Amino acid sequence: MKAAEAIDWVKAPSFALNDANAPLYEWYTDAMVNTCFNAVDRHVNAGRGEQAAIIYDSPITGIKHHISFADLLEKTARLAGALKMQGIQKGDRVIIYMPMVPNALVAMLACARIGAIHSVVFGGFAANELAIRIDDAQPKVILAASCGLEPGRVIAYKPLIDSAIEQSHHKPETVIILQRPELKADLIEGRDIDWQMAQRGVVPADCLAVEGNHPAYILYTSGTTGAPKGVVRPTAGHLVALHWSMKNIYDVDPGDVFWAASDVGWVVGHSYICYAPLIHGNTTVLFEGKPIGTPDAGTFWRVISEHNVRSFFTAPTAFRAIKREDPDGKFRQKYDLSCLKALYLAGERADPDTIHWAQNLLGVPVIDHWWQTETGWTIAGNPMGIESLPIKVGSPSVAMPGYDIQILDERGHQVGPDTLGAIAIKLPLPPGTFPTLWNAQDRFHKSYLMAFPGYYETGDAGMIDEDGYVYVMARTDDVINVAGHRLSTGAMEEVLANHPDVAECAVIGVTDALKGQLPVGFLCLTNGVNRPHEIIVKECISMMREQIGPVAAFKLATVINRLPKTRSGKILRATMGKIADSKAFKMPATIDDPIILDEIREALIPLGYAK
Ligand code: COA
Ligand code: AMP
């Protein structure tokens, strides 16, 4: 309730936790509030109108410009007006499929302004993934750009959108397209509208107050099966937790420049490119580029120095990419980085080598912190704005307020210090997290609450030491983490199983020095298929790119005779992963035929694994 005082409520909450439907919990249910007002309007009202809200820096296009809070208010109110003209009302869904341009943030805020529920889909996903999200979220409108820009390649978004709408059962009424000069899209009459035209002559929309538990957004994330999970983020808890985190975790004051080098399509982009910095009155940097190659491994240092970034947040994989390109940190020497006070890493396990290298290079604390799409903000971290705890490399430090983290054994009993187990969080989860999955209450129960009654199952395994430091070691499910991107091996197996020559398959994550993990596919062919294996492998790789998207980074697959299984028919994916990474493993007692493991090893060697 104290933290909630930092938010401008239309009606302040009279109580914090609503446990009437436990184990489903809500926060600040009886409040009335608007997210966009808190992220934009209130700063203009308080005299910060001229402060930069967004610094757009796009080394890919060469564009750099500032958008003040006053500009952002004007743009957001106008786009919100255009959405209203298209019939969007409170509770309607809007899908946003956009690259890293300021209009993406304007689109998110415009939805929030009128109580529409946005669902941002990452640009690296293919049409099929977009179609799955369209069918689940059932948007009236899609806001999109004509193209995205990857180094050396323009990605036409419009054909992907057209194909997704063709594949989906639900048909959005309107697609509003931002035409980027790099590639204009052809518009379909009667359905598609140009971004500027859609706003012509509209009345700018005011902020609409919504209930504390009104969904601010749905963000799909990977689970065990092919169907992504739609994490629902309620409005009030989101506002309170994100505001609180900016000073207490990231140690920035209003007016400071904060930069999260991620993408608006991921939770880090939602929380720390868009909402949290703006709600807190910070300037957020929107960077359209990569850590290397746009144009070089010094691009991060240029952005930090040029825009006076105080706190910087990225994924360890970005640092591994820079280290590979510039191991001696020569580029860093060109820039004055005295503005930078700390580096924050999340999205995947931060390996000690990367942490040490970053610390030596930058001379500032390197803070690992652990969280998930589901939680929306830090579960375990180092609260730099309260007190800077000693860093233990390999640990994202301690539980943040509101999270009761416990390590449980298979039967759900708490284990002692330094003992590996499932990482669970005692219910309730704090404000800013999630109360359910969109359209999937049962799945929410099954995926998160059923394994350990009274707890939220994180899907991560690890331990807690004597001092309360948490260590996050691995996933306990079929989720892998590729360059900080969360992907489902189950979803990949569904794609491979659709190849006409594939009878059975498995996808596992193997260790990669740059991306953390990479997927590898094992294919067992249907009897009688005698087409060359290289061709079948190639076809599978291109199916994955077409159906999941380039972000899956699926480039390794091999044909084998049989999959290693238990006598009850369960594929031994974990054992296969250990063989690939040349790690010791215990022969599973229930294995059907141990000889198959030798075949797996032989198949992995030509791919560069199991050496
Ligand atoms: N739209 C379309 N395609 C995209 C895309 C987007 N928004 N983002 C990535 N892709 C494509 C890439 O072009 C690449 O395609 P390719 O196979 O043709 O080369 C593929 O998806 C994989 O992309 P990426 O994971 O970015 O790998 P990379 O090899 O291009 O770059 C890194 C490697 C380490 C530099 C890069 O992964 C990176 O910057 N990672 C940081 C991750 C991050 O911020 N994660 C967010 C969690 S905090
Ligand atoms: P996402 O939902 O995409 O943010 O992915 C969340 C998952 O990424 C977590 O469940 C972990 O498996 C992993 N992860 C994120 N941050 C860390 C971290 N700091 N250390 C270890 N794993 C992490």
XYZ file of C-alpha atoms and ligand atoms in Angstrom:
682
model
C 0.000 0.000 0.000
C 2.947 2.301 0.676
C 4.445 1.557 -2.757
C 1.016 2.168 -4.294
C 1.189 5.809 -3.153
C 3.597 6.490 -6.036
C 0.822 5.905 -8.558
C -1.758 8.514 -9.618
C -5.043 6.716 -9.023
C -8.454 7.827 -10.212
C -9.701 5.871 -7.207
C -6.997 4.684 -4.820
C -7.119 1.032 -3.723
C -8.663 0.483 -0.284
C -6.807 -2.806 0.195
C -3.852 -4.606 -1.415
C -4.343 -8.385 -1.637
C -7.562 -9.966 -2.794
C -7.508 -13.624 -1.758
C -11.235 -14.270 -2.182
C -10.516 -16.752 -4.977
C -7.285 -18.263 -3.598
C -5.119 -19.818 -4.955
C -5.880 -17.184 -7.618
C -4.809 -13.868 -6.175
C -5.333 -10.287 -7.280
C -3.859 -7.006 -6.153
C -5.523 -3.580 -5.734
C -8.744 -4.964 -7.229
C -10.975 -2.041 -6.221
C -8.713 0.717 -7.595
C -9.495 2.711 -10.742
C -6.480 3.857 -12.757
C -5.002 4.410 -16.213
C -1.529 3.189 -17.171
C -0.956 5.696 -19.970
C -1.834 8.575 -17.653
C 0.828 7.380 -15.227
C 3.421 6.779 -17.958
C 2.866 9.977 -19.913
C 0.236 12.573 -18.955
C 1.201 12.966 -15.332
C 4.777 13.876 -16.228
C 3.540 16.571 -18.604
C 1.168 17.851 -15.902
C 4.080 17.925 -13.456
C 6.207 20.107 -15.750
C 8.346 17.395 -17.360
C 6.769 17.861 -20.780
C 10.045 18.883 -22.424
C 12.095 15.994 -20.978
C 12.903 13.243 -23.450
C 10.617 10.294 -22.810
C 12.139 8.189 -25.600
C 15.543 8.386 -27.247
C 15.316 6.466 -30.510
C 18.736 5.350 -31.713
C 18.797 3.209 -34.824
C 22.294 2.439 -36.095
C 20.612 0.369 -38.809
C 18.889 3.395 -40.394
C 21.192 6.078 -38.988
C 18.240 7.808 -37.316
C 18.551 9.306 -33.856
C 15.880 11.460 -32.285
C 14.269 12.422 -29.011
C 10.557 12.298 -28.259
C 9.560 14.456 -25.319
C 6.802 13.491 -22.881
C 4.660 16.266 -24.443
C 5.218 14.813 -27.957
C 4.510 11.324 -26.676
C 1.243 12.492 -25.147
C 0.146 14.038 -28.412
C 1.098 10.978 -30.503
C -0.456 8.517 -28.090
C -3.741 10.401 -27.719
C -4.043 10.644 -31.506
C -3.392 6.957 -32.138
C -5.786 6.081 -29.302
C -8.364 8.287 -31.064
C -7.748 6.387 -34.293
C -8.256 3.052 -32.498
C -11.544 4.357 -31.094
C -12.579 5.358 -34.624
C -11.995 1.725 -35.606
C -14.432 0.678 -32.902
C -11.886 -0.384 -30.288
C -13.348 -0.259 -26.809
C -12.202 -1.195 -23.320
C -11.287 -4.881 -23.175
C -10.902 -5.332 -26.948
C -7.637 -6.933 -28.008
C -5.119 -5.331 -30.345
C -2.116 -7.242 -31.688
C 1.051 -5.225 -32.200
C 3.565 -6.739 -34.651
C 6.281 -4.154 -34.937
C 10.037 -3.700 -34.988
C 11.996 -1.468 -32.639
C 10.551 1.900 -33.657
C 9.011 4.502 -31.320
C 5.584 3.864 -32.870
C 5.643 0.448 -31.166
C 5.719 2.157 -27.756
C 3.097 4.669 -28.906
C 0.921 1.713 -29.949
C 1.235 0.007 -26.552
C 0.471 3.219 -24.691
C -2.431 4.089 -27.006
C -4.061 0.756 -26.152
C -3.523 1.388 -22.454
C -5.033 4.860 -22.826
C -8.434 3.477 -23.843
C -8.382 0.230 -21.853
C -7.695 -1.979 -24.886
C -5.592 -5.074 -24.177
C -2.496 -5.285 -26.348
C -0.569 -8.362 -27.292
C 2.816 -7.646 -28.815
C 4.210 -10.388 -31.048
C 7.987 -10.490 -31.574
C 8.984 -9.727 -35.174
C 11.263 -12.769 -35.416
C 8.268 -15.132 -35.235
C 6.851 -16.535 -38.452
C 3.310 -16.189 -39.824
C 2.168 -19.451 -38.234
C 3.116 -18.258 -34.743
C 1.347 -14.958 -35.398
C -1.741 -16.893 -36.546
C -1.781 -18.940 -33.322
C -1.729 -15.709 -31.303
C -4.450 -14.126 -33.475
C -6.713 -17.113 -32.845
C -6.105 -17.056 -29.120
C -6.287 -13.302 -28.483
C -8.980 -12.598 -31.138
C -7.886 -9.030 -31.886
C -10.202 -6.573 -33.662
C -7.206 -4.628 -34.956
C -3.559 -5.368 -35.756
C -1.041 -2.535 -35.549
C 2.009 -3.327 -37.648
C 4.883 -1.911 -39.637
C 5.642 -2.580 -43.276
C 9.045 -4.040 -42.412
C 11.670 -4.813 -39.846
C 15.383 -4.273 -40.361
C 17.950 -6.903 -39.513
C 21.610 -6.299 -40.351
C 21.922 -6.631 -44.126
C 18.315 -7.712 -44.605
C 14.903 -6.056 -44.793
C 12.110 -8.252 -43.433
C 8.794 -7.628 -45.126
C 6.194 -7.881 -42.362
C 3.118 -7.453 -44.542
C 3.299 -10.855 -46.326
C 3.720 -12.466 -42.891
C 0.623 -10.651 -41.610
C -1.403 -11.544 -44.706
C -0.378 -15.166 -44.436
C -1.136 -15.252 -40.681
C -4.638 -13.843 -41.251
C -5.191 -16.365 -44.008
C -4.203 -19.197 -41.645
C -6.159 -17.971 -38.614
C -9.829 -18.760 -37.989
C -10.379 -15.397 -36.339
C -10.174 -12.520 -38.814
C -9.197 -9.079 -37.463
C -11.325 -6.309 -38.982
C -8.540 -3.796 -39.531
C -4.782 -3.770 -40.026
C -3.110 -0.395 -39.500
C 0.273 -0.274 -41.225
C 3.172 2.028 -40.484
C 4.861 2.479 -43.859
C 8.630 2.542 -43.334
C 10.654 4.120 -46.145
C 12.897 1.040 -46.448
C 10.011 -1.064 -47.792
C 6.452 0.065 -48.414
C 3.673 -2.525 -48.124
C 0.750 -3.024 -50.499
C -2.475 -2.415 -48.631
C -5.584 -4.566 -49.015
C -8.555 -2.313 -49.619
C -11.280 -2.499 -47.026
C -9.000 -4.061 -44.385
C -5.652 -2.266 -44.306
C -5.202 1.403 -43.440
C -2.096 3.543 -43.546
C -0.928 4.587 -40.043
C -1.057 8.325 -40.869
C -4.375 8.112 -42.724
C -5.946 6.264 -39.802
C -5.204 9.293 -37.613
C -6.390 11.971 -40.002
C -9.112 14.147 -38.437
C -9.524 11.994 -35.335
C -10.323 13.436 -31.920
C -7.407 12.668 -29.567
C -8.596 10.204 -26.908
C -8.572 10.855 -23.174
C -7.379 8.321 -20.621
C -10.031 5.867 -19.519
C -9.901 4.684 -15.909
C -9.985 0.888 -15.608
C -10.320 -1.452 -12.635
C -7.138 -2.543 -10.856
C -7.524 -6.097 -12.165
C -8.238 -5.088 -15.766
C -5.684 -6.789 -18.050
C -3.086 -4.319 -19.286
C -1.750 -6.809 -21.786
C -1.378 -10.424 -22.842
C 2.130 -11.632 -23.654
C 2.581 -15.075 -25.138
C 5.505 -17.159 -23.992
C 6.764 -20.660 -24.667
C 5.654 -23.599 -22.611
C 6.086 -27.323 -22.900
C 3.690 -27.792 -25.798
C 3.383 -25.975 -29.114
C 0.561 -23.728 -27.909
C 2.089 -20.609 -26.361
C 0.850 -19.442 -22.979
C -0.856 -16.041 -22.845
C 0.405 -14.405 -19.668
C -2.160 -11.845 -18.453
C -0.824 -8.755 -16.702
C -3.319 -6.880 -14.511
C -3.098 -3.081 -14.583
C -2.675 -1.916 -10.996
C -0.068 -4.379 -9.735
C 1.927 -3.768 -12.916
C 2.025 -0.032 -12.227
C 2.995 -0.357 -8.574
C 5.653 -3.057 -8.972
C 7.334 -1.516 -12.007
C 7.453 1.933 -10.442
C 8.930 0.467 -7.255
C 11.579 -1.467 -9.181
C 13.107 1.531 -10.944
C 14.631 3.116 -7.848
C 14.937 0.096 -5.596
C 16.377 -2.379 -8.097
C 17.842 -0.256 -10.900
C 18.778 2.736 -8.742
C 17.600 5.474 -11.100
C 15.788 8.688 -10.229
C 13.206 10.405 -12.405
C 14.992 12.218 -15.226
C 17.832 9.664 -15.454
C 18.392 7.801 -18.712
C 17.699 4.061 -18.544
C 18.438 1.594 -21.327
C 17.235 -1.977 -21.751
C 18.716 -3.426 -24.945
C 16.042 -5.993 -25.668
C 12.996 -6.017 -27.943
C 9.443 -4.823 -27.330
C 8.292 -8.339 -28.246
C 9.747 -9.794 -25.018
C 8.816 -9.166 -21.417
C 12.013 -7.168 -20.838
C 10.863 -4.841 -23.607
C 7.387 -4.507 -22.101
C 8.566 -3.827 -18.573
C 11.858 -2.004 -19.110
C 11.839 -0.414 -22.541
C 8.253 0.766 -22.355
C 6.400 0.832 -19.064
C 8.669 1.035 -16.013
C 10.990 3.852 -17.132
C 8.085 5.946 -18.385
C 5.909 5.343 -15.310
C 8.871 6.418 -13.165
C 9.629 9.533 -15.254
C 12.875 8.225 -16.755
C 14.077 8.599 -20.304
C 14.063 5.244 -22.074
C 16.426 4.368 -24.922
C 14.869 2.502 -27.852
C 17.725 0.883 -29.752
C 17.194 -0.654 -33.166
C 20.402 -2.580 -33.653
C 22.502 -5.475 -32.437
C 25.465 -5.598 -30.048
C 27.791 -6.359 -32.955
C 27.705 -5.548 -36.648
C 25.651 -2.355 -36.354
C 28.233 -1.179 -37.206
C 30.717 -2.736 -34.746
C 31.275 -4.140 -31.268
C 31.467 -0.582 -29.870
C 27.870 0.338 -30.568
C 26.676 -0.276 -26.971
C 29.452 1.962 -25.590
C 28.576 4.716 -28.072
C 24.905 4.656 -27.067
C 25.706 4.672 -23.334
C 28.149 7.541 -23.693
C 26.149 9.610 -26.176
C 22.861 9.410 -24.301
C 24.231 9.534 -20.772
C 22.840 6.143 -19.746
C 22.953 5.552 -15.985
C 21.660 1.972 -15.737
C 21.991 -0.498 -18.589
C 20.195 -3.832 -18.922
C 20.846 -6.572 -21.460
C 21.211 -10.346 -21.864
C 24.556 -12.105 -21.213
C 24.546 -13.395 -24.811
C 24.993 -9.817 -26.041
C 28.188 -9.540 -23.979
C 29.415 -12.895 -25.241
C 28.910 -11.619 -28.785
C 30.924 -8.454 -28.046
C 33.650 -10.396 -26.257
C 34.028 -12.733 -29.220
C 34.414 -9.799 -31.603
C 36.503 -7.510 -29.390
C 38.087 -9.649 -26.620
C 40.452 -6.878 -25.483
C 37.703 -4.264 -25.308
C 39.447 -1.903 -27.763
C 36.177 -0.249 -28.777
C 35.319 0.538 -25.175
C 38.447 2.734 -24.887
C 37.013 5.183 -27.398
C 34.144 6.226 -25.157
C 33.697 8.050 -21.875
C 31.426 5.764 -19.885
C 31.594 7.671 -16.599
C 27.799 8.127 -16.714
C 27.233 4.374 -16.298
C 26.699 3.185 -12.722
C 25.735 -0.478 -13.181
C 25.089 -3.197 -15.722
C 22.110 -5.520 -15.217
C 21.951 -8.941 -16.860
C 18.925 -11.236 -17.221
C 17.101 -13.487 -19.631
C 19.394 -16.486 -19.223
C 22.009 -17.764 -16.811
C 24.874 -15.285 -16.519
C 28.025 -17.368 -16.749
C 30.931 -16.322 -14.494
C 33.289 -15.704 -17.465
C 30.934 -13.173 -18.980
C 30.366 -11.450 -15.641
C 34.099 -11.110 -14.956
C 34.828 -9.890 -18.454
C 32.055 -7.277 -18.270
C 33.177 -6.144 -14.820
C 36.774 -5.659 -15.951
C 35.710 -3.897 -19.114
C 33.237 -1.463 -17.601
C 34.493 -1.074 -14.037
C 30.944 -0.990 -12.641
C 28.940 -3.586 -10.687
C 27.510 -6.311 -12.911
C 24.179 -7.327 -11.442
C 22.616 -10.615 -12.453
C 18.876 -10.824 -11.797
C 16.383 -13.582 -12.421
C 12.809 -13.305 -13.583
C 10.353 -14.564 -16.173
C 7.643 -13.431 -18.559
C 5.175 -14.702 -15.976
C 6.475 -12.484 -13.158
C 7.059 -9.305 -15.186
C 9.800 -8.090 -12.838
C 12.649 -9.402 -10.708
C 12.176 -12.517 -8.586
C 15.764 -12.557 -7.303
C 18.093 -9.625 -7.622
C 20.369 -7.158 -5.877
C 18.366 -4.122 -4.736
C 20.957 -1.492 -5.657
C 18.729 1.448 -4.680
C 18.183 0.090 -1.167
C 21.571 -1.449 -0.448
C 24.122 -3.003 -2.704
C 24.613 -6.583 -1.488
C 27.941 -8.353 -1.993
C 27.905 -10.018 -5.394
C 28.328 -13.792 -5.550
C 29.171 -14.597 -9.135
C 26.835 -17.291 -10.448
C 23.910 -16.150 -8.308
C 21.292 -13.507 -9.137
C 21.391 -12.707 -5.375
C 18.345 -12.738 -3.149
C 14.538 -12.824 -3.242
C 12.940 -9.451 -3.914
C 10.165 -8.232 -1.601
C 6.976 -10.183 -2.106
C 8.677 -13.351 -3.356
C 9.004 -16.240 -0.883
C 11.393 -18.450 -2.856
C 11.795 -22.038 -1.692
C 13.595 -25.086 -3.043
C 11.433 -28.202 -3.058
C 12.167 -31.863 -3.599
C 10.053 -34.087 -5.857
C 7.483 -34.606 -3.123
C 7.167 -30.895 -2.463
C 9.195 -30.794 0.747
C 11.536 -27.903 1.369
C 15.215 -28.890 1.159
C 18.101 -27.428 3.109
C 20.734 -24.923 1.945
C 22.936 -25.741 -1.038
C 20.663 -28.599 -2.120
C 19.363 -28.760 -5.664
C 15.622 -28.893 -6.262
C 12.714 -27.248 -8.031
C 12.539 -23.509 -7.449
C 9.047 -22.635 -6.276
C 7.476 -19.461 -4.930
C 5.036 -19.653 -2.068
C 1.704 -18.127 -3.046
C 0.629 -15.428 -3.382
C 2.939 -13.987 -5.989
C 3.514 -10.259 -5.461
C 1.857 -7.395 -7.391
C 2.925 -7.036 -11.026
C 2.937 -10.773 -11.709
C 0.040 -12.753 -13.204
C -3.192 -14.256 -11.910
C -3.973 -16.515 -14.883
C -3.402 -17.355 -18.555
C -5.616 -15.842 -21.231
C -8.478 -18.213 -22.068
C -6.705 -21.004 -20.193
C -7.550 -21.111 -16.506
C -7.112 -24.906 -16.392
C -3.752 -24.743 -18.089
C -2.675 -22.093 -15.577
C -3.511 -24.514 -12.764
C -1.845 -27.473 -14.439
C 1.288 -25.643 -15.540
C 2.036 -23.668 -12.421
C 0.010 -24.637 -9.343
C -0.592 -28.369 -9.481
C 2.926 -29.762 -8.914
C 3.314 -28.155 -5.497
C 0.005 -27.113 -3.891
C 0.297 -23.654 -2.354
C 3.263 -22.757 -4.562
C 3.948 -21.325 -8.000
C 6.275 -23.669 -9.897
C 8.836 -21.560 -11.746
C 10.006 -24.300 -14.141
C 13.576 -23.588 -13.038
C 15.780 -25.796 -10.891
C 18.438 -24.548 -8.503
C 19.349 -23.990 -4.891
C 19.614 -21.387 -2.127
C 22.759 -21.031 -0.013
C 23.133 -20.278 3.714
C 23.000 -16.523 3.041
C 19.765 -16.731 1.047
C 21.462 -16.346 -2.342
C 19.566 -18.127 -5.090
C 21.304 -20.137 -7.829
C 19.290 -20.813 -10.996
C 20.796 -23.756 -12.827
C 18.449 -25.182 -15.481
C 14.861 -25.552 -16.658
C 12.878 -28.529 -15.475
C 10.632 -28.547 -18.556
C 11.050 -28.534 -22.342
C 11.893 -24.858 -22.550
C 15.292 -23.831 -23.909
C 16.940 -20.446 -23.930
C 18.560 -19.391 -27.219
C 20.319 -16.001 -27.157
C 18.052 -14.930 -24.291
C 14.980 -15.983 -26.270
C 12.693 -18.517 -24.611
C 11.673 -21.321 -26.962
C 9.767 -24.575 -26.660
C 11.385 -27.778 -27.905
C 7.883 -29.273 -27.835
C 6.724 -26.696 -30.386
C 9.749 -27.530 -32.561
C 8.995 -31.246 -32.367
C 5.451 -30.524 -33.554
C 6.885 -28.835 -36.650
C 9.303 -31.704 -37.426
C 6.602 -34.317 -36.909
C 4.698 -32.687 -39.777
C 7.419 -33.523 -42.290
C 5.994 -36.358 -44.416
C 9.158 -38.490 -44.094
C 9.535 -38.073 -40.322
C 7.997 -40.851 -38.228
C 9.332 -39.722 -34.874
C 11.550 -36.933 -33.616
C 13.088 -35.189 -30.634
C 14.522 -31.708 -30.133
C 16.980 -30.961 -27.345
C 18.935 -27.887 -26.281
C 22.732 -28.148 -26.499
C 25.250 -25.755 -25.002
C 26.492 -22.985 -27.309
C 29.322 -20.633 -26.449
C 27.543 -17.604 -27.945
C 23.811 -18.164 -27.601
C 23.814 -20.189 -24.381
C 21.796 -22.963 -25.984
C 20.941 -24.107 -29.504
C 18.260 -26.559 -30.601
C 19.275 -29.850 -32.232
C 16.734 -32.086 -33.963
C 16.837 -35.890 -34.185
C 14.763 -37.415 -36.957
C 13.624 -41.027 -37.317
C 12.313 -41.612 -40.801
C 9.248 -43.518 -41.892
C 10.010 -47.079 -43.093
C 10.791 -47.201 -46.789
C 11.879 -43.559 -47.148
C 15.091 -43.554 -49.173
C 15.506 -39.868 -50.069
C 18.942 -38.429 -49.193
C 19.142 -37.501 -45.518
C 20.755 -34.108 -46.253
C 17.709 -33.082 -48.238
C 15.279 -34.136 -45.513
C 17.373 -32.265 -42.913
C 17.401 -29.139 -45.113
C 13.640 -29.313 -45.553
C 13.160 -29.637 -41.795
C 15.383 -26.604 -41.169
C 13.427 -24.501 -43.601
C 10.079 -25.722 -42.193
C 11.202 -24.528 -38.773
C 12.148 -21.115 -40.138
C 8.806 -20.830 -41.910
C 6.657 -22.099 -39.082
C 8.348 -20.832 -35.919
C 10.644 -18.186 -37.348
C 14.322 -17.342 -37.708
C 14.525 -16.630 -33.989
C 14.408 -20.395 -33.307
C 17.959 -20.551 -34.765
C 17.240 -24.144 -35.767
C 20.147 -25.108 -38.005
C 21.272 -28.493 -36.659
C 19.475 -31.770 -37.270
C 20.442 -35.360 -37.902
C 18.787 -38.592 -39.003
C 19.016 -41.551 -36.600
C 17.495 -45.031 -36.543
C 15.812 -44.939 -33.158
C 15.340 -42.592 -30.224
C 16.576 -43.578 -26.765
C 13.556 -44.263 -24.582
C 12.553 -45.642 -21.238
C 10.709 -48.945 -21.186
C 7.483 -46.944 -20.792
C 8.287 -45.055 -24.001
C 9.500 -41.681 -22.616
C 12.230 -40.108 -24.779
C 15.423 -39.565 -22.750
C 15.991 -35.956 -23.798
C 18.014 -34.993 -20.720
C 20.449 -37.890 -21.284
C 20.771 -36.928 -24.958
C 21.585 -33.351 -23.881
C 24.324 -34.582 -21.538
C 25.850 -36.711 -24.316
C 25.821 -33.703 -26.663
C 27.552 -31.513 -24.069
C 30.055 -34.318 -23.255
C 28.905 -34.318 -19.646
C 28.873 -37.302 -17.346
C 25.499 -38.975 -16.919
C 24.025 -41.870 -15.017
C 22.679 -44.603 -17.274
C 18.899 -44.384 -16.717
C 17.810 -47.602 -15.003
C 14.679 -47.792 -17.104
C 16.400 -47.387 -20.481
C 15.025 -49.691 -23.130
C 18.234 -50.295 -25.087
C 21.510 -48.603 -23.971
C 23.204 -49.233 -27.343
C 21.116 -46.426 -28.845
C 23.069 -43.907 -26.792
C 26.199 -44.764 -28.797
C 24.291 -44.064 -32.000
C 23.232 -40.696 -30.590
C 26.856 -39.850 -29.791
C 27.993 -40.796 -33.288
C 25.240 -38.731 -34.873
C 26.210 -35.668 -32.824
C 29.932 -35.699 -33.639
C 29.574 -34.400 -37.231
C 27.429 -31.540 -35.835
C 30.321 -30.506 -33.602
C 28.975 -32.005 -30.363
C 29.649 -35.029 -28.131
C 33.360 -34.675 -28.789
N 12.631 -9.819 -36.835
C 12.994 -10.713 -37.767
N 14.031 -11.557 -37.633
C 14.716 -11.506 -36.486
C 14.383 -10.617 -35.460
C 13.287 -9.741 -35.670
N 12.892 -8.883 -34.737
N 15.246 -10.794 -34.449
C 16.095 -11.755 -34.828
N 15.770 -12.177 -36.066
C 16.464 -13.207 -36.861
C 17.898 -12.821 -37.102
O 18.048 -12.034 -38.252
C 18.567 -14.181 -37.272
O 18.293 -14.634 -38.571
P 19.369 -15.477 -39.416
O 19.187 -16.887 -38.957
O 18.921 -15.268 -40.821
O 20.707 -14.922 -39.118
C 17.779 -15.084 -36.317
O 16.510 -14.415 -36.114
C 18.427 -15.267 -34.965
O 18.588 -13.955 -34.407
P 19.412 -13.585 -33.116
O 18.976 -14.455 -31.976
O 19.317 -12.120 -32.898
O 20.857 -14.075 -33.455
P 22.004 -13.373 -34.275
O 22.915 -14.483 -34.620
O 21.476 -12.501 -35.359
O 22.716 -12.426 -33.184
C 23.248 -11.937 -30.866
C 23.315 -12.960 -32.003
C 23.850 -12.549 -29.606
C 24.003 -10.710 -31.261
C 21.776 -11.599 -30.620
O 21.074 -12.779 -30.360
C 21.470 -10.626 -29.509
O 21.661 -9.449 -29.572
N 20.913 -11.124 -28.439
C 20.421 -10.335 -27.344
C 19.168 -11.017 -26.956
C 18.185 -10.207 -26.205
O 18.220 -9.017 -26.138
N 17.257 -10.968 -25.615
C 16.135 -10.436 -24.924
C 16.028 -10.980 -23.558
S 16.632 -9.820 -22.383
P 11.559 -15.355 -20.190
O 10.196 -15.707 -19.737
O 11.695 -15.336 -21.659
O 12.051 -14.094 -19.542
O 12.517 -16.528 -19.704
C 12.555 -16.841 -18.345
C 13.537 -17.934 -18.111
O 14.853 -17.520 -18.503
C 13.662 -18.295 -16.651
O 12.664 -19.176 -16.213
C 15.055 -18.890 -16.601
O 15.045 -20.212 -17.072
C 15.815 -18.016 -17.583
N 16.452 -16.893 -16.886
C 16.090 -15.601 -16.929
N 16.940 -14.840 -16.204
C 17.856 -15.682 -15.661
C 18.984 -15.513 -14.800
N 19.364 -14.311 -14.371
N 19.683 -16.618 -14.451
C 19.317 -17.849 -14.888
N 18.271 -18.058 -15.716
C 17.542 -17.002 -16.095
